[in-house]
mmCIF file of C-alpha atoms and ligand atoms in Angstrom:
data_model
loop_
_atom_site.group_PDB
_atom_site.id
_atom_site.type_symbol
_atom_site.label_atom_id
_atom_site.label_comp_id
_atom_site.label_asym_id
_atom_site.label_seq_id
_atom_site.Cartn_x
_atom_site.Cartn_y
_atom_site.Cartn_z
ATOM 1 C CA UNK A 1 27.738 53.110 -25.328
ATOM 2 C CA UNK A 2 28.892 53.763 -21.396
ATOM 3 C CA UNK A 3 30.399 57.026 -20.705
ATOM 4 C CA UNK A 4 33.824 55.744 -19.557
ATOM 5 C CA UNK A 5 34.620 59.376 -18.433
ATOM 6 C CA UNK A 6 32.266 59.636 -16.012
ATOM 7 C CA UNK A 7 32.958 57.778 -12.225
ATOM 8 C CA UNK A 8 31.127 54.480 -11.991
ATOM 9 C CA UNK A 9 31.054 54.836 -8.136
ATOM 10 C CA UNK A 10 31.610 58.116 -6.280
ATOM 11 C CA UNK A 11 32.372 58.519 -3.064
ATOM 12 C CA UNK A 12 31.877 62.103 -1.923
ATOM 13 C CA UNK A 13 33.349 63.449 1.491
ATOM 14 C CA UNK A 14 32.087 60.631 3.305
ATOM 15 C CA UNK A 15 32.553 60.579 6.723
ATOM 16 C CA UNK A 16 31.298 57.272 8.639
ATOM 17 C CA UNK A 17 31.047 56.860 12.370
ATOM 18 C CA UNK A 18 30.056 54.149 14.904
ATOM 19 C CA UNK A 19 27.667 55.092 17.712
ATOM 20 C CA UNK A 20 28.324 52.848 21.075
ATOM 21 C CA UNK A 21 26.327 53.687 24.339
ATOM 22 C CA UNK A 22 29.805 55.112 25.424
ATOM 23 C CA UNK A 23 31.502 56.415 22.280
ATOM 24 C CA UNK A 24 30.877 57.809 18.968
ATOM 25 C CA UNK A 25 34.083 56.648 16.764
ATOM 26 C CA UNK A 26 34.634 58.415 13.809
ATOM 27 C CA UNK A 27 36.260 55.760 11.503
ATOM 28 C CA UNK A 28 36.583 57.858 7.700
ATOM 29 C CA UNK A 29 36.385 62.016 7.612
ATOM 30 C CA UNK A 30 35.621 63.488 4.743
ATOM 31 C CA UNK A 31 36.973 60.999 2.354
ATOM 32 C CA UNK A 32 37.050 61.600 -1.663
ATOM 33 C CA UNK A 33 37.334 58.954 -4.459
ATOM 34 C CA UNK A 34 35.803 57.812 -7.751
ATOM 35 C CA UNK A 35 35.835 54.755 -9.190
ATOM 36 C CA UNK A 36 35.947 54.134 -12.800
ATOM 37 C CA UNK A 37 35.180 50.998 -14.849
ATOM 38 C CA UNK A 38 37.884 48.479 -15.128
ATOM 39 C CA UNK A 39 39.228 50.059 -12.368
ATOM 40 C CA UNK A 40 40.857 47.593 -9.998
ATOM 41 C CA UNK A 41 40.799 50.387 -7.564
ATOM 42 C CA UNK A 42 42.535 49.495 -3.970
ATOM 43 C CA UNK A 43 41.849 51.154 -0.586
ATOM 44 C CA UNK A 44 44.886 50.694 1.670
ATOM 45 C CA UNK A 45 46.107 51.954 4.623
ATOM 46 C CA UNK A 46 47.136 51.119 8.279
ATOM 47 C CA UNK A 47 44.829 48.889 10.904
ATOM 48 C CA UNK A 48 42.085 50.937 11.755
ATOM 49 C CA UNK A 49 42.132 53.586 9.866
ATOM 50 C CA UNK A 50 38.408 52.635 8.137
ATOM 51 C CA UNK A 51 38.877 50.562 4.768
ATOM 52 C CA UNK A 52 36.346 47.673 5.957
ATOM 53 C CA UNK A 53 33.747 50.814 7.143
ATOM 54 C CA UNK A 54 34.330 52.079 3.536
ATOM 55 C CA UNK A 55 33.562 49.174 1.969
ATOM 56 C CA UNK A 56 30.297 48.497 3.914
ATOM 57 C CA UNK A 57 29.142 51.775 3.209
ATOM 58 C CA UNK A 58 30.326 51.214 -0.321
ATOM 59 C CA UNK A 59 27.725 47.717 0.125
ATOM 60 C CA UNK A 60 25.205 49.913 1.836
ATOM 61 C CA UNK A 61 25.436 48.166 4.841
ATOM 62 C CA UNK A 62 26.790 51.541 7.017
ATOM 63 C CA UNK A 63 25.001 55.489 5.948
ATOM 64 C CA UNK A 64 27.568 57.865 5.988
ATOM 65 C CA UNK A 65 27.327 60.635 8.790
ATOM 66 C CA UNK A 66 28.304 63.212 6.092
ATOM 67 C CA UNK A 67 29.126 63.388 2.227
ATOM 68 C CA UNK A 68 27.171 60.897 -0.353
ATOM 69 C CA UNK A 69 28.126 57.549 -2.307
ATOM 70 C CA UNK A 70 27.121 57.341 -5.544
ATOM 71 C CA UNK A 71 26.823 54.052 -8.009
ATOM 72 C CA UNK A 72 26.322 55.226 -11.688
ATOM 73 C CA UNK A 73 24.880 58.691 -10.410
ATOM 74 C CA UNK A 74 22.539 57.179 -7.949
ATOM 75 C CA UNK A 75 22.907 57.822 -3.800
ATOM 76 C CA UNK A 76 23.302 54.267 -2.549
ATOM 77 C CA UNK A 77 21.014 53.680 0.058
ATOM 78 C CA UNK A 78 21.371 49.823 0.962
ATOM 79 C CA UNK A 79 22.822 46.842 -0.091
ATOM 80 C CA UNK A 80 21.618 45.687 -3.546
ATOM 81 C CA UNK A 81 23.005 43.205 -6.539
ATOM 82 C CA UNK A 82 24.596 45.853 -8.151
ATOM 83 C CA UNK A 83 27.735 45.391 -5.990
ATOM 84 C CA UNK A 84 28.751 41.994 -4.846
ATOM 85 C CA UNK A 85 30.678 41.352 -2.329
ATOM 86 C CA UNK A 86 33.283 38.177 -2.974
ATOM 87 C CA UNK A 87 33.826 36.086 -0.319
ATOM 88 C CA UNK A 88 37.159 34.495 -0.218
ATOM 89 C CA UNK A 89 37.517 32.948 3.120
ATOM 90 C CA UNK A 90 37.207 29.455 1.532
ATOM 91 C CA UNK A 91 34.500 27.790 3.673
ATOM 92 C CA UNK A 92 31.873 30.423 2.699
ATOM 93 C CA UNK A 93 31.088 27.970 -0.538
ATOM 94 C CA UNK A 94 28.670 25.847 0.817
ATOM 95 C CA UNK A 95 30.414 22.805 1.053
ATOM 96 C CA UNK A 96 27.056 20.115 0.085
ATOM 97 C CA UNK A 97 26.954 22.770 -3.204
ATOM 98 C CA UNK A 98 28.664 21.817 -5.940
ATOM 99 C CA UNK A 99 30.471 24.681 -8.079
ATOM 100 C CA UNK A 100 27.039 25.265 -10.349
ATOM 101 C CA UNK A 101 24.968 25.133 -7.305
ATOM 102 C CA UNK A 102 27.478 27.347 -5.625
ATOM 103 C CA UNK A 103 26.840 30.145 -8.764
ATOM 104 C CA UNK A 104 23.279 29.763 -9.386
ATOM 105 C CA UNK A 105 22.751 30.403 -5.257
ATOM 106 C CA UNK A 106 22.979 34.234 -5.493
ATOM 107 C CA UNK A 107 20.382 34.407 -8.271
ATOM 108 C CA UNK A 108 17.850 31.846 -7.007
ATOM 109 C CA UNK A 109 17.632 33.282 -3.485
ATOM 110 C CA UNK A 110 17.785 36.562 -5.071
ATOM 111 C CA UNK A 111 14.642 35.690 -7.304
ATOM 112 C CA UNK A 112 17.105 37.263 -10.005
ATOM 113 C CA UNK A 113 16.201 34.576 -12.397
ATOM 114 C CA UNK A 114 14.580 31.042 -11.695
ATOM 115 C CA UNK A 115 15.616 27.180 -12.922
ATOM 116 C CA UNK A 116 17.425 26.974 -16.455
ATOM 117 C CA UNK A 117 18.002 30.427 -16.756
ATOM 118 C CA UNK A 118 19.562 30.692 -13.693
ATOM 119 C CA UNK A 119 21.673 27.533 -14.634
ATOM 120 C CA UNK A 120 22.938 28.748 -17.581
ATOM 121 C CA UNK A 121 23.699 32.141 -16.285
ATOM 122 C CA UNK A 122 26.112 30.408 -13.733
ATOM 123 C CA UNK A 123 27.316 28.034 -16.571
ATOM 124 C CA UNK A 124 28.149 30.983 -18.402
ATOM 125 C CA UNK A 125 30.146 32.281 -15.788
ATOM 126 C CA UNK A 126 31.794 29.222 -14.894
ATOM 127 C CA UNK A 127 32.878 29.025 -18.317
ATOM 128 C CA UNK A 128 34.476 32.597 -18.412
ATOM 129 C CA UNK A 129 36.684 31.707 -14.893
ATOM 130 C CA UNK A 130 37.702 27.947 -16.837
ATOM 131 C CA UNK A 131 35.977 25.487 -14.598
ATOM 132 C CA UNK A 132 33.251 24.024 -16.439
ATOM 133 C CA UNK A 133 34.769 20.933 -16.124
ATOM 134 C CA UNK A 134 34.184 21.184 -13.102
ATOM 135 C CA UNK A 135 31.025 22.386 -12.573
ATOM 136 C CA UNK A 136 29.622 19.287 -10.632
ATOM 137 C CA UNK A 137 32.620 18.995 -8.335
ATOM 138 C CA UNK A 138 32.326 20.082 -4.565
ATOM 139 C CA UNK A 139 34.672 22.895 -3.300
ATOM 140 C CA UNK A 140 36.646 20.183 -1.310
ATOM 141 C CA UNK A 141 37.766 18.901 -4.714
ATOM 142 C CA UNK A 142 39.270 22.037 -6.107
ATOM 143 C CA UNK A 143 42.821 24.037 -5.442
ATOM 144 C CA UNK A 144 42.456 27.218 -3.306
ATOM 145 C CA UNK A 145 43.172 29.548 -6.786
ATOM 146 C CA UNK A 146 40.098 27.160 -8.253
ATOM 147 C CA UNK A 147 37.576 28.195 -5.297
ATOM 148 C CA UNK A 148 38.691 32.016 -5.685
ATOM 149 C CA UNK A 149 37.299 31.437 -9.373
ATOM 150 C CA UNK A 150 34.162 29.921 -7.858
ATOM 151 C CA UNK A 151 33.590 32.750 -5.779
ATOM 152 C CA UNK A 152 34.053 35.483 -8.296
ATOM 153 C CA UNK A 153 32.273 33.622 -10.766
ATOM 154 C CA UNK A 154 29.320 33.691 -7.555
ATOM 155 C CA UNK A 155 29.796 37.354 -7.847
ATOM 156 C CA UNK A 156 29.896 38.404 -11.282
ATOM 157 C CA UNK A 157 27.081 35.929 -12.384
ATOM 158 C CA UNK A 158 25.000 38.403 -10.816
ATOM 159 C CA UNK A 159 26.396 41.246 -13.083
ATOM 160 C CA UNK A 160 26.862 43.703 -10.425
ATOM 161 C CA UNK A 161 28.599 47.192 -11.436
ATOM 162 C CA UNK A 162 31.641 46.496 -8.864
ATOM 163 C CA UNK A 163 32.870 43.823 -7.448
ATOM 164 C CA UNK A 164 33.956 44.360 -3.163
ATOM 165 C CA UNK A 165 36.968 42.668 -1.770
ATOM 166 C CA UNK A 166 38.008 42.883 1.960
ATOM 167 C CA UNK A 167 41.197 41.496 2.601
ATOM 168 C CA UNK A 168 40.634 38.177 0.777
ATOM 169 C CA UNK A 169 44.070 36.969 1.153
ATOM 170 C CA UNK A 170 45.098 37.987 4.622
ATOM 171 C CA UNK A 171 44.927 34.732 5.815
ATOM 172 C CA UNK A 172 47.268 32.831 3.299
ATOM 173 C CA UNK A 173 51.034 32.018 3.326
ATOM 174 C CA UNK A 174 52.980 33.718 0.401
ATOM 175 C CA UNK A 175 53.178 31.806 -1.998
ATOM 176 C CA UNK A 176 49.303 30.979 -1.974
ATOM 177 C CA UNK A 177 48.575 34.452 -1.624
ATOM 178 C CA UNK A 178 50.736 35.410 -4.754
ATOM 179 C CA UNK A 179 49.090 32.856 -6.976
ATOM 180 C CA UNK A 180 45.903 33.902 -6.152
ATOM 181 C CA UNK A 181 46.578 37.405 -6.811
ATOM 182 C CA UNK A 182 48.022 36.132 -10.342
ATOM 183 C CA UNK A 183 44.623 34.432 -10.875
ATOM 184 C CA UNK A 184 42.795 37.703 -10.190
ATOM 185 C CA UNK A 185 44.761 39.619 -12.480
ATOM 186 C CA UNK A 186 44.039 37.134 -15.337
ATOM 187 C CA UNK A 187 40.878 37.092 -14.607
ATOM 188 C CA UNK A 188 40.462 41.031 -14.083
ATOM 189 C CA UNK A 189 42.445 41.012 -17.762
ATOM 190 C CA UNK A 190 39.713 38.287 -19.291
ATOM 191 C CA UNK A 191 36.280 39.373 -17.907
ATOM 192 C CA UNK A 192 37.234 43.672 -17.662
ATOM 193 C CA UNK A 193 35.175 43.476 -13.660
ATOM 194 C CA UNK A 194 35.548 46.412 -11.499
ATOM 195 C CA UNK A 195 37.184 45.797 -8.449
ATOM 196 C CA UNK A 196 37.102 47.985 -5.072
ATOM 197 C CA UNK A 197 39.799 46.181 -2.659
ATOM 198 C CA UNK A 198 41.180 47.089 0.457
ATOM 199 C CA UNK A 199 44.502 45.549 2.012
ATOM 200 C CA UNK A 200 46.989 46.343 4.215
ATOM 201 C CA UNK A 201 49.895 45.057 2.471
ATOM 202 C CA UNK A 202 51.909 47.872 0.258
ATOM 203 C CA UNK A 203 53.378 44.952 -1.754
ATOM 204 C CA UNK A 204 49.558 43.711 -2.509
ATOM 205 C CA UNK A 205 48.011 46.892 -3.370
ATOM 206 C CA UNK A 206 50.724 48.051 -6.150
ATOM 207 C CA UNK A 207 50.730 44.216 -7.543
ATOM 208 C CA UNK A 208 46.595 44.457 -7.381
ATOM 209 C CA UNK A 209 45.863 47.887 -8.176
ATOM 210 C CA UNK A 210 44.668 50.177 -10.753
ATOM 211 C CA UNK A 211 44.724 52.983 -8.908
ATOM 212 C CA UNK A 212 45.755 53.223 -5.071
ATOM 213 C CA UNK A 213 43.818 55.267 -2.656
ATOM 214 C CA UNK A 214 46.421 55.918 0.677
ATOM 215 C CA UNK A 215 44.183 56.386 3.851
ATOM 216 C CA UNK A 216 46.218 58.406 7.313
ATOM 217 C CA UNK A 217 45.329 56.521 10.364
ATOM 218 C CA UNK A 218 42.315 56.423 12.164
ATOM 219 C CA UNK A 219 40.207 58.149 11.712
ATOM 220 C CA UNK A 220 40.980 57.549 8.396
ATOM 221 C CA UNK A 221 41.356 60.655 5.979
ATOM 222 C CA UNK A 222 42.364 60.538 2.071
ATOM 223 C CA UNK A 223 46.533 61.227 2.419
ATOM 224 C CA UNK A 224 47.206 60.538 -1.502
ATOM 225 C CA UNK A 225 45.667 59.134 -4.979
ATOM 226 C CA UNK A 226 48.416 57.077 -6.967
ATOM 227 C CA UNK A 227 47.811 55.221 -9.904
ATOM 228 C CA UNK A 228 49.499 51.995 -10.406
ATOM 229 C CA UNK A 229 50.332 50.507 -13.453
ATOM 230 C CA UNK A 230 50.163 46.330 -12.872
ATOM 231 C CA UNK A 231 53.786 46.478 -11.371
ATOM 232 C CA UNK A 232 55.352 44.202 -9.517
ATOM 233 C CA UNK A 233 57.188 44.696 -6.249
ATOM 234 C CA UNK A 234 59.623 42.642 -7.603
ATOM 235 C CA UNK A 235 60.390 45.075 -10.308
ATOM 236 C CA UNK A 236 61.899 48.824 -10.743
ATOM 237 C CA UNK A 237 58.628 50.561 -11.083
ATOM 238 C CA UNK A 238 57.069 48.668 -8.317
ATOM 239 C CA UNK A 239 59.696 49.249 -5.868
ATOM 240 C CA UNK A 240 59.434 52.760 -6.737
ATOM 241 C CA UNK A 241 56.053 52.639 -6.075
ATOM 242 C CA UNK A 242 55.819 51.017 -2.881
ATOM 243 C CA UNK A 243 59.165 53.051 -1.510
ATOM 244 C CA UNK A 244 57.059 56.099 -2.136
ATOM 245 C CA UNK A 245 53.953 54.703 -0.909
ATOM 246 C CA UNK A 246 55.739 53.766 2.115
ATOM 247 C CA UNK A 247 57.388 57.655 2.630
ATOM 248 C CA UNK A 248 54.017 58.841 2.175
ATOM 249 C CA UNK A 249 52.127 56.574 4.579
ATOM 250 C CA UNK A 250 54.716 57.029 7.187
ATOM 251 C CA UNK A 251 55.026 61.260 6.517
ATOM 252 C CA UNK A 252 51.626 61.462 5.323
ATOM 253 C CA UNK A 253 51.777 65.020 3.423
ATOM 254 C CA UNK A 254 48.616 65.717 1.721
ATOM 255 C CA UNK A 255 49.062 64.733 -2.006
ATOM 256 C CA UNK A 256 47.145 64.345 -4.868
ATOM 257 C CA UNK A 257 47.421 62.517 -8.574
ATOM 258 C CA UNK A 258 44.933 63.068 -11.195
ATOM 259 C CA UNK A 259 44.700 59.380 -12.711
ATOM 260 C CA UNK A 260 44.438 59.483 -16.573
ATOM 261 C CA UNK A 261 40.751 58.795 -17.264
ATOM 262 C CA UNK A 262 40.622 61.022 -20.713
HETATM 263 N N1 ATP B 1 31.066 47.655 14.662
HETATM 264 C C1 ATP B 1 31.871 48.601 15.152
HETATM 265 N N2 ATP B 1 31.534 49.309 16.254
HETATM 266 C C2 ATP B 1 32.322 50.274 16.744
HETATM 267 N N3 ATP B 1 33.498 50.617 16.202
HETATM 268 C C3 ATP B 1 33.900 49.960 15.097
HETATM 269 C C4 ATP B 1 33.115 48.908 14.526
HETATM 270 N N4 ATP B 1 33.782 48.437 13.428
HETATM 271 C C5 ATP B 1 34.913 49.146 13.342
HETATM 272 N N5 ATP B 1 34.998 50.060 14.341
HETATM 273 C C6 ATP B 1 36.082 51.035 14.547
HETATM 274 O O1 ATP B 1 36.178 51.868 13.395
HETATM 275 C C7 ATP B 1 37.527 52.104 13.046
HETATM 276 C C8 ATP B 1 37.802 51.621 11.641
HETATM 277 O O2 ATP B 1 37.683 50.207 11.603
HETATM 278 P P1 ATP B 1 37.857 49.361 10.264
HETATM 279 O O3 ATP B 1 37.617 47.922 10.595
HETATM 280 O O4 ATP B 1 37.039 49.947 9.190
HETATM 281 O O5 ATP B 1 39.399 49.602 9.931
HETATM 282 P P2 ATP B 1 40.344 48.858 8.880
HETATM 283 O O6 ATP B 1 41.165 49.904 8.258
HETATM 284 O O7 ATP B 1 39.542 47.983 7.981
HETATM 285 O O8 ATP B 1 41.240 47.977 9.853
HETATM 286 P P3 ATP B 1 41.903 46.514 9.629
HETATM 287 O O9 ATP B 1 42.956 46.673 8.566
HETATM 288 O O10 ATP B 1 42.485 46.211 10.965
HETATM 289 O O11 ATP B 1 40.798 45.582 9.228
HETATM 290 C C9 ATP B 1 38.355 51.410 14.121
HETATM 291 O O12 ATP B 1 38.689 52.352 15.085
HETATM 292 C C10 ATP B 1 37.423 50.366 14.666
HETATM 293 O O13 ATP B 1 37.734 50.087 16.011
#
């Protein structure tokens, strides 16, 4: 049975910095956060103030100058297929791949698992995001909220512990970007992933989150913990939420809110 008490990922007074010939830029100090499973745990805050560094180290792509990440207890020290990054920007599916070949890709050039297995692995996952009937159709056939699934289903057919998100929909008008944040909710509701996301958009991290972690600007420090409970913007408790994520992004008190992980 898995100790849902205890943090999945643990990020512990991690402070990451860039070293240029000229500079040494101190993106995160000293920032504090656990993630726990299920969580769809969001990392927002203003340009610059470190999310995308966070989430690299969180990959193991950047070492922290100071303070430790931990995945299930164990210091991350490079990437590894325990946490996927997802991809959203649409042309990063292959295009000559169909959907299958599109799954199966991360664990054939991973060496995760070979031929059949690793086609029914992908099938598997196809089947849990509802597109195996259209497994064998190229990503220039499917709906934008059809290649999100493809993507996800990419990175959860390699069963990582957490699943990283920069930004996905930053790109998209509204309406596009609200349907595809409907489809990751369903999905997050169907398949239980753990999601670390950053944004920048208040309205997209309370409709998103879990749990919200508020960064100050750069360099980016932990300003307050919220937890979020699936709420809309377009509803009382989400307004609530964003108006006083909003006081506290642009007053930026120190606060703190144990979430309820009993
Ligand atoms: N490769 C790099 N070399 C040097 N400095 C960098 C590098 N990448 C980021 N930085 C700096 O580190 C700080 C944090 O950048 P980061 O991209 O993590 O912020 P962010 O919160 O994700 O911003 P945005 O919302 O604009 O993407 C910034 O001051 C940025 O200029």
């Amino acid at each position: 049975m898995s100790d849902t008490s205890r943090p999945l990922l643990e990020v512990d007074g991690v402070t990451l910095q860039y070293k240029t010939k000229e500079h040494l830029i101190t993106a995160t100090y000293r920032v504090d956060f656990n993630v726990y499973q299920a969580d769809r745990f969001v990392l927002l805050g203003p340009s610059g103030c470190g999310k995308s560094t966070l989430l690299k180290a969180v990959g193991g792509y950047l070492t922290p100058t100071e303070g430790q990440i931990r995945l299930k207890g164990k210091t991350v020290g490079g990437p590894g297929p325990d946490r996927m990054m997802v991809f959203q920007e649409f042309d990063q599916l292959p295009p000559w791949k169909t959907v299958k070949q599109n799954v199966m890709f991360p664990l054939l050039a991973s060496g995760k698992l070979k031929g059949r297995a690793a086609e029914e692995k992908a099938m598997q996952y196809i089947e849990l995001v509802k597109l195996a009937a259209f497994a064998d159709h190229y990503p220039h056939q499917l709906s934008g909220g059809m290649k999100q699934r493809v993507a996800i289903a990419r990175g959860m057919a390699m069963e990582p512990d957490i699943l990283l998100m920069d930004e996905p929909y930053a790109a998209l008008d509204a309406l596009t970007r609200r349907k595809m944040q409907d489809e990751l909710l369903l999905l997050g509701q169907d398949t239980r992933f753990t999601l670390l996301f950053v944004t920048h958009s208040i309205e997209e991290a309370v409709k998103i989150g879990t749990r919200i972690l508020l960064l100050s600007p750069h360099p980016g420090q932990v300003t307050a913990e919220l937890n979020s409970s699936g709420a809309d913007t377009r509803d009382a408790n989400g307004v609530l939420l964003s108006e006083r994520i909003n006081s506290i992004l642009f007053s930026e008190p120190v606060e703190t809110e144990e979430a309820n992980h009993a």
